[in-house]
PDB file of C-alpha atoms in Angstrom:
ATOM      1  CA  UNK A   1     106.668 107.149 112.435  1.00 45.00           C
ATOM      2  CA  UNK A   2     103.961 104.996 111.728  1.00 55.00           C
ATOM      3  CA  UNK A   3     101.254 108.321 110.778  1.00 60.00           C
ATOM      4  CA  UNK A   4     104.229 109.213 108.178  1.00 79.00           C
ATOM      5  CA  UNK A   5     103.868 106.288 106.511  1.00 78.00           C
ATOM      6  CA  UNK A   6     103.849 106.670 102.632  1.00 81.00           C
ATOM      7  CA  UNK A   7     100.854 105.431 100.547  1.00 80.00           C
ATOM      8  CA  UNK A   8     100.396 101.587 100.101  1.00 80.00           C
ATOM      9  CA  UNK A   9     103.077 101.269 102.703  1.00 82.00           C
ATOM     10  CA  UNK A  10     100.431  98.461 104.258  1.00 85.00           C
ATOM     11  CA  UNK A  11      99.248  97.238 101.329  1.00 89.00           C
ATOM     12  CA  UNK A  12     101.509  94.218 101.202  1.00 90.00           C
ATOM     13  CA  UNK A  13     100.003  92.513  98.326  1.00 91.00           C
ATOM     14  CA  UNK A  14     100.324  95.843  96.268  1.00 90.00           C
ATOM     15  CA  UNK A  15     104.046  95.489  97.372  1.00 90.00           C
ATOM     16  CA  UNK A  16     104.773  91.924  96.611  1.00 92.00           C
ATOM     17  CA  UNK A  17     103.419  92.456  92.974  1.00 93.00           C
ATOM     18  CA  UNK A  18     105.858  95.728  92.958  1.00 91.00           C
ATOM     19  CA  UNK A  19     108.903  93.931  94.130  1.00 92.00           C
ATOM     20  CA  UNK A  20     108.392  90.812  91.694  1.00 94.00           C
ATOM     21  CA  UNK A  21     107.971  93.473  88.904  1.00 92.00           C
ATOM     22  CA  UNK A  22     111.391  94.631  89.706  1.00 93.00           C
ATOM     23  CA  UNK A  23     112.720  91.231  89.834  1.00 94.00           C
ATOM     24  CA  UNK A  24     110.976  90.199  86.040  1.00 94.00           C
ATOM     25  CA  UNK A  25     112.133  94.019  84.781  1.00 93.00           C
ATOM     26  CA  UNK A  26     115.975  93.344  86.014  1.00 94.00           C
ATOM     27  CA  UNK A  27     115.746  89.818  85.102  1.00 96.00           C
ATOM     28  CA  UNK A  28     114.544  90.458  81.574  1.00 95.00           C
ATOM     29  CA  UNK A  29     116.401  94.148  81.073  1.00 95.00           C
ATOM     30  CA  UNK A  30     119.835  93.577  82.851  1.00 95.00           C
ATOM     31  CA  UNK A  31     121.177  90.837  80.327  1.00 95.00           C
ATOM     32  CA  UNK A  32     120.858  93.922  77.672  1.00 96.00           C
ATOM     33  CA  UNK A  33     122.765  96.553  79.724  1.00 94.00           C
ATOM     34  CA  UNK A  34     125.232  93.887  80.315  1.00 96.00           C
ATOM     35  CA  UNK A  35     125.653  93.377  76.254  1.00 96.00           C
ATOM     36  CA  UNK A  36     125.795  97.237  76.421  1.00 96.00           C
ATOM     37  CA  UNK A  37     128.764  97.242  78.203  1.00 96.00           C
ATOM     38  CA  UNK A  38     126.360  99.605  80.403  1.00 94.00           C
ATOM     39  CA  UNK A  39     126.506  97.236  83.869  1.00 93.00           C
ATOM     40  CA  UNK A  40     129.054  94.551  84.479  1.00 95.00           C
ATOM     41  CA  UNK A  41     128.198  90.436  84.735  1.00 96.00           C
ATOM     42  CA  UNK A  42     128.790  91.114  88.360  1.00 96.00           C
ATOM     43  CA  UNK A  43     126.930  94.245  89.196  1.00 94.00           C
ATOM     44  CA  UNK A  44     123.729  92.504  87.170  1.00 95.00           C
ATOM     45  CA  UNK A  45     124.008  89.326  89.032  1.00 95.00           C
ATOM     46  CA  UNK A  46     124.454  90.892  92.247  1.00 95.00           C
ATOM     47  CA  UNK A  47     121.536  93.330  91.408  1.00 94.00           C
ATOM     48  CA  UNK A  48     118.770  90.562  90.445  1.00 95.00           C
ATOM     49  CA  UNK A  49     120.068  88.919  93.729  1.00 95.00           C
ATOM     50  CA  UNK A  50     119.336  91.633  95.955  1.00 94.00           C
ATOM     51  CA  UNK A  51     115.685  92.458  93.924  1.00 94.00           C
ATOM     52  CA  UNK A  52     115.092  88.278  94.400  1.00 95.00           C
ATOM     53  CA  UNK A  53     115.550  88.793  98.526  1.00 94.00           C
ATOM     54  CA  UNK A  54     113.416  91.367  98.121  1.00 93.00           C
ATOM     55  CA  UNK A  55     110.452  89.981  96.345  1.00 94.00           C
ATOM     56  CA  UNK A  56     111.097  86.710  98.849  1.00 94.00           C
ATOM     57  CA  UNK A  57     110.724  88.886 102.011  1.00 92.00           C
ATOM     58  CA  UNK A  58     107.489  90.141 100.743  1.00 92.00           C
ATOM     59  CA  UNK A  59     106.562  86.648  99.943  1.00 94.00           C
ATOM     60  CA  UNK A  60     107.003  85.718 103.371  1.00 91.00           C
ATOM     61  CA  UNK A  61     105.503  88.525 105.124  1.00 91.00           C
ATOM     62  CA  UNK A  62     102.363  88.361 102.877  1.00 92.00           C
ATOM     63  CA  UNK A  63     101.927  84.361 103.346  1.00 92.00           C
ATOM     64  CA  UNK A  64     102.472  84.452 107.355  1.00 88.00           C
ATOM     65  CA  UNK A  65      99.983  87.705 107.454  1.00 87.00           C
ATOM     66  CA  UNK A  66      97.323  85.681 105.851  1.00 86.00           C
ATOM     67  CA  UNK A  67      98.399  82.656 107.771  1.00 86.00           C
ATOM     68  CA  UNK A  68      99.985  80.102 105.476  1.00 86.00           C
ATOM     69  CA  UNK A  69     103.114  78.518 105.620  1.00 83.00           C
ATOM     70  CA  UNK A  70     106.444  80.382 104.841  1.00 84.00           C
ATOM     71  CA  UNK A  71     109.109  79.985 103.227  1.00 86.00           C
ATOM     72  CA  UNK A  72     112.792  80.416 105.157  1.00 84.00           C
ATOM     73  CA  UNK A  73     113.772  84.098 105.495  1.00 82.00           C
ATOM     74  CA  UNK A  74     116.017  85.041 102.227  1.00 85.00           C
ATOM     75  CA  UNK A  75     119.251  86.124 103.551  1.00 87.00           C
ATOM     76  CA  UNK A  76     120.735  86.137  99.721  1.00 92.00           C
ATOM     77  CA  UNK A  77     121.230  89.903 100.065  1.00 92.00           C
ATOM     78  CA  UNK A  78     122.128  92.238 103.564  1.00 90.00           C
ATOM     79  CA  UNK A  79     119.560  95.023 104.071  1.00 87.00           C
ATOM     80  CA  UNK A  80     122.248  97.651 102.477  1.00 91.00           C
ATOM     81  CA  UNK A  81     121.874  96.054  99.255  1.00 93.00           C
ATOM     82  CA  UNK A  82     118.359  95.937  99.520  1.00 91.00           C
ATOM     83  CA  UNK A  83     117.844  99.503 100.207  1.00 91.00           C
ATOM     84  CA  UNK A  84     119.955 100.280  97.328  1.00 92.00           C
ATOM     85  CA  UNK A  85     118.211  98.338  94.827  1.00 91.00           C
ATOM     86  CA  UNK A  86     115.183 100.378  96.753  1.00 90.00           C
ATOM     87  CA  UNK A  87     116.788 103.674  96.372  1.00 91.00           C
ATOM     88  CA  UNK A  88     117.477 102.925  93.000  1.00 91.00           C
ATOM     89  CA  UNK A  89     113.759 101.560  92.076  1.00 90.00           C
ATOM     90  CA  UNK A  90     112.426 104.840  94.037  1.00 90.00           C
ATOM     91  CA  UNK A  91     114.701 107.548  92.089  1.00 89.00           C
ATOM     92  CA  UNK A  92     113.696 105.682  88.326  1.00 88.00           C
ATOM     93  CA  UNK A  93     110.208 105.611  89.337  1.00 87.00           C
ATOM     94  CA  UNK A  94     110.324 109.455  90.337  1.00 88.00           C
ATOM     95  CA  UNK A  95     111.874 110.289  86.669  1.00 89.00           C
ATOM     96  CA  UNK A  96     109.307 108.667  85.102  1.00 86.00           C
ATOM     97  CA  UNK A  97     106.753 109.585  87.190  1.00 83.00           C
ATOM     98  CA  UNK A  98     108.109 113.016  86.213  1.00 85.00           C
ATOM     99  CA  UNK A  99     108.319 112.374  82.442  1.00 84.00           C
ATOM    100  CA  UNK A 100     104.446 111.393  82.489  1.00 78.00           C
ATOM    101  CA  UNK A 101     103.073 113.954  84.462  1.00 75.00           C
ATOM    102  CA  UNK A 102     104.857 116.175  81.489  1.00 79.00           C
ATOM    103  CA  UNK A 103     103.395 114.435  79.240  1.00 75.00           C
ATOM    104  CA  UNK A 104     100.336 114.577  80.698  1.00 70.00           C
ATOM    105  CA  UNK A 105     100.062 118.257  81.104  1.00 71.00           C
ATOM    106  CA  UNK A 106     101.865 118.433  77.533  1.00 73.00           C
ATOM    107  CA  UNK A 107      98.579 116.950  76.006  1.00 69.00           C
ATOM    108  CA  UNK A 108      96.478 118.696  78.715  1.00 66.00           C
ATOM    109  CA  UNK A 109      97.610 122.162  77.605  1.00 67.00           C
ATOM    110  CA  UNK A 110      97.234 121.463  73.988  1.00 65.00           C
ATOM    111  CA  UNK A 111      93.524 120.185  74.630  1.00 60.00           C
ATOM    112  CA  UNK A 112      92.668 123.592  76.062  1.00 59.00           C
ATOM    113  CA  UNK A 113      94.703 125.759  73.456  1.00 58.00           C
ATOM    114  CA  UNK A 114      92.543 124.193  71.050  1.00 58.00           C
ATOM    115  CA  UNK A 115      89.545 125.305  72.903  1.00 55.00           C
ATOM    116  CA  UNK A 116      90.826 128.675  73.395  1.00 55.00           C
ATOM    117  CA  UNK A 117      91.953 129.213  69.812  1.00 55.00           C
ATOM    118  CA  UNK A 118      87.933 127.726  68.806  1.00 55.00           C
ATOM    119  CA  UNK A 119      86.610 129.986  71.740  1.00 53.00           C
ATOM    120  CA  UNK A 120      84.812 127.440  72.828  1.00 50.00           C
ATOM    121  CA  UNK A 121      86.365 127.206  76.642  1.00 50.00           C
ATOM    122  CA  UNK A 122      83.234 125.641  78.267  1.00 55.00           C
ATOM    123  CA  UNK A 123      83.114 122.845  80.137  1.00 51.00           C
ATOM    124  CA  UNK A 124      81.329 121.055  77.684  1.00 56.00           C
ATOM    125  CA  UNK A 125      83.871 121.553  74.938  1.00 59.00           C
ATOM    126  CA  UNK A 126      86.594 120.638  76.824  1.00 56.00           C
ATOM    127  CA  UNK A 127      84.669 117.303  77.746  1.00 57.00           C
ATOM    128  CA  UNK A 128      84.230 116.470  74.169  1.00 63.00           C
ATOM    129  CA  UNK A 129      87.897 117.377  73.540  1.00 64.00           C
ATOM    130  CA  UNK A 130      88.651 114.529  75.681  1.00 61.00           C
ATOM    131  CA  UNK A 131      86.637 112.552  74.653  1.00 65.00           C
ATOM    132  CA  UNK A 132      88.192 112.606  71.569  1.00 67.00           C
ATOM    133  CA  UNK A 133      91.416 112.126  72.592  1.00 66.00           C
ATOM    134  CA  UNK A 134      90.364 109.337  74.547  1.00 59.00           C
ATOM    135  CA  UNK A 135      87.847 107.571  72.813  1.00 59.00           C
ATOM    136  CA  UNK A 136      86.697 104.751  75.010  1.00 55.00           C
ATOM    137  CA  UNK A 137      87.919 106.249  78.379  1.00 46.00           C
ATOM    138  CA  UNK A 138      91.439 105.056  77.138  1.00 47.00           C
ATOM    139  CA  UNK A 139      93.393 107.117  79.407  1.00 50.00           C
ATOM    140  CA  UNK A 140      96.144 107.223  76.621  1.00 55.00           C
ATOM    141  CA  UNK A 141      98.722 109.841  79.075  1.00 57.00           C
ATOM    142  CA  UNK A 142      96.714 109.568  82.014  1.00 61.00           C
ATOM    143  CA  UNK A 143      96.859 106.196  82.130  1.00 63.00           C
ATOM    144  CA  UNK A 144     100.587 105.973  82.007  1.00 68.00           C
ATOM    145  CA  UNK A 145     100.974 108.858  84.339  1.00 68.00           C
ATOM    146  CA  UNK A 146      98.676 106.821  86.862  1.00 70.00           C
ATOM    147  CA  UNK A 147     100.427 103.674  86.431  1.00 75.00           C
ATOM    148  CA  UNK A 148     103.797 105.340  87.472  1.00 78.00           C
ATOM    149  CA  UNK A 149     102.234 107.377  90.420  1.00 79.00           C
ATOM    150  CA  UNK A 150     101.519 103.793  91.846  1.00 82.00           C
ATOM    151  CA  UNK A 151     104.642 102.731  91.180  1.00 83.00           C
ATOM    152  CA  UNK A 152     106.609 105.415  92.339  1.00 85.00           C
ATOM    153  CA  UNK A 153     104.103 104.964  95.333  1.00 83.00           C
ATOM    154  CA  UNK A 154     104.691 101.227  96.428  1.00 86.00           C
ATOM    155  CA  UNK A 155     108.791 102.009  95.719  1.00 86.00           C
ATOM    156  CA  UNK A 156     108.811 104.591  98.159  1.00 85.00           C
ATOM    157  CA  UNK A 157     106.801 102.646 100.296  1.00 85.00           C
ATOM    158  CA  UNK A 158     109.412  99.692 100.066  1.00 85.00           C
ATOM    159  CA  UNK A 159     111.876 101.778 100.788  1.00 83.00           C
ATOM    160  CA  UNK A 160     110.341 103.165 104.027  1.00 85.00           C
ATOM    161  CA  UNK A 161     109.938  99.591 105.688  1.00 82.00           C
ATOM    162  CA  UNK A 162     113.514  98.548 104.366  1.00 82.00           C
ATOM    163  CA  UNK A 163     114.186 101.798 107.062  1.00 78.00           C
ATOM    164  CA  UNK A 164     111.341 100.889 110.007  1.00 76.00           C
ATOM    165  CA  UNK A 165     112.202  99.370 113.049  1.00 72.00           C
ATOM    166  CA  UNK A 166     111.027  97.381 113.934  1.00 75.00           C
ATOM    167  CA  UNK A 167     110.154  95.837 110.447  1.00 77.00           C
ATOM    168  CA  UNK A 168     107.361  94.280 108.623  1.00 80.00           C
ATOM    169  CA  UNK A 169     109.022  90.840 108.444  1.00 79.00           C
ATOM    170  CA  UNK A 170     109.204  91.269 112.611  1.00 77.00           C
ATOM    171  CA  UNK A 171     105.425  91.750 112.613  1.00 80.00           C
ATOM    172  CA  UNK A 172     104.394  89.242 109.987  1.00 80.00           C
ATOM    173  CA  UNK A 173     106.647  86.449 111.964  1.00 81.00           C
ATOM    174  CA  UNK A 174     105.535  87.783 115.788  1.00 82.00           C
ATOM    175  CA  UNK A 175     101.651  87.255 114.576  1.00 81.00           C
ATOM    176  CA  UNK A 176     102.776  83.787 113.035  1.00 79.00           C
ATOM    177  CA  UNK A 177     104.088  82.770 116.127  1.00 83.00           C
ATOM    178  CA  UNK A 178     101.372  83.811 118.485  1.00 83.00           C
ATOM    179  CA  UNK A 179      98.581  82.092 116.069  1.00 80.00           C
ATOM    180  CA  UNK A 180     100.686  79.176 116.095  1.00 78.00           C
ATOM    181  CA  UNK A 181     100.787  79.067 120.045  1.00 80.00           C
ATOM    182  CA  UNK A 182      97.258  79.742 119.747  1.00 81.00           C
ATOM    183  CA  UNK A 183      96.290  76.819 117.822  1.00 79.00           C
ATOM    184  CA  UNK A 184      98.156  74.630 119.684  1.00 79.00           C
ATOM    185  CA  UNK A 185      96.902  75.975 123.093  1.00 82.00           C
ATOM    186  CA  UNK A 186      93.418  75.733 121.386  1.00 84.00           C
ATOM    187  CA  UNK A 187      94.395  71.813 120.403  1.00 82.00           C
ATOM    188  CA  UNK A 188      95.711  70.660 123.905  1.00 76.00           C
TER     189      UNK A 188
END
């Protein structure tokens, strides 16, 4: 299981920073939806709950992995509403992973027409095409497309702990205990 393990899937930093993203994007989009008449009061509330557990549980496995104190697990949310708040985050990050790497070949294929059409299709010429439509190495579409491959990235990898038995939060607490009987064997 563990040599199936998606990308970033032990980067927990990387996956802290993704879960409070999805807390902060629910917290500041959901109120809209609501307004909308898109999601109901109780479907939002019950949705930033369940991304809030999430983010916490990351939170604690990333502070008792680098050997600080903890704060109480989260039991706010059950694990099936955390994986589906997962499952959600994973399936939006897909589409727009999708809708970039369109994007991206959109304005890929439209570079290289333009070199065709000049016949100028040398590697050269298609450097300076990018150049200029990236003046500065701003990454204009490749830049977004990257930003939601690592997104779509840590989601799936979120979502494949959520599923791992035993979990991450098992490991991060196991270590914290032995260190702890450590230190106090290494006091006495």
């Amino acid at each position: 299981m563990i040599g199936d393990a998606p990308l970033y899937a032990f980067d927990h930093d990387r996956l802290l920073k993704a879960a409070a993203r999805v807390v902060a994007e629910r917290e500041a989009g959901y109120p809209q939806l609501v307004t909308e008449g898109k999601l109901t009061e109780q479907a939002a509330a019950d949705g930033i709950r369940a991304a809030r557990a999430i983010a916490a549980d990351w939170q604690r496995i990333v502070d008792l992995g680098a050997g600080r104190a903890a704060e109480p697990l989260d039991n706010s949310a059950t694990r099936e509403e955390k994986r589906a708040v997962l499952v959600h985050v994973a399936g939006r990050c897909q589409r727009k992973l999708q809708a970039t790497r369109d994007a991206l070949h959109r304005a890929l294929n439209d570079d290289c027409l333009r070199a065709i059409e000049a016949d100028v299709m040398t590697r050269e010429a298609l450097h300076e095409a990018w150049k200029r439509r990236w003046p500065g190495y701003d990454l204009g579409e490749i830049g977004l497309f990257l930003a939601a491959e690592q997104r779509a990235w840590a989601a799936d990898a979120m979502l494949w702990h959520i599923d791992l038995t035993p979990s991450a939060m098992f490991y991060a607490e196991l270590n914290a205990e032995w260190r702890a009987g450590r230190r106090a064997s290494e006091a006495a």
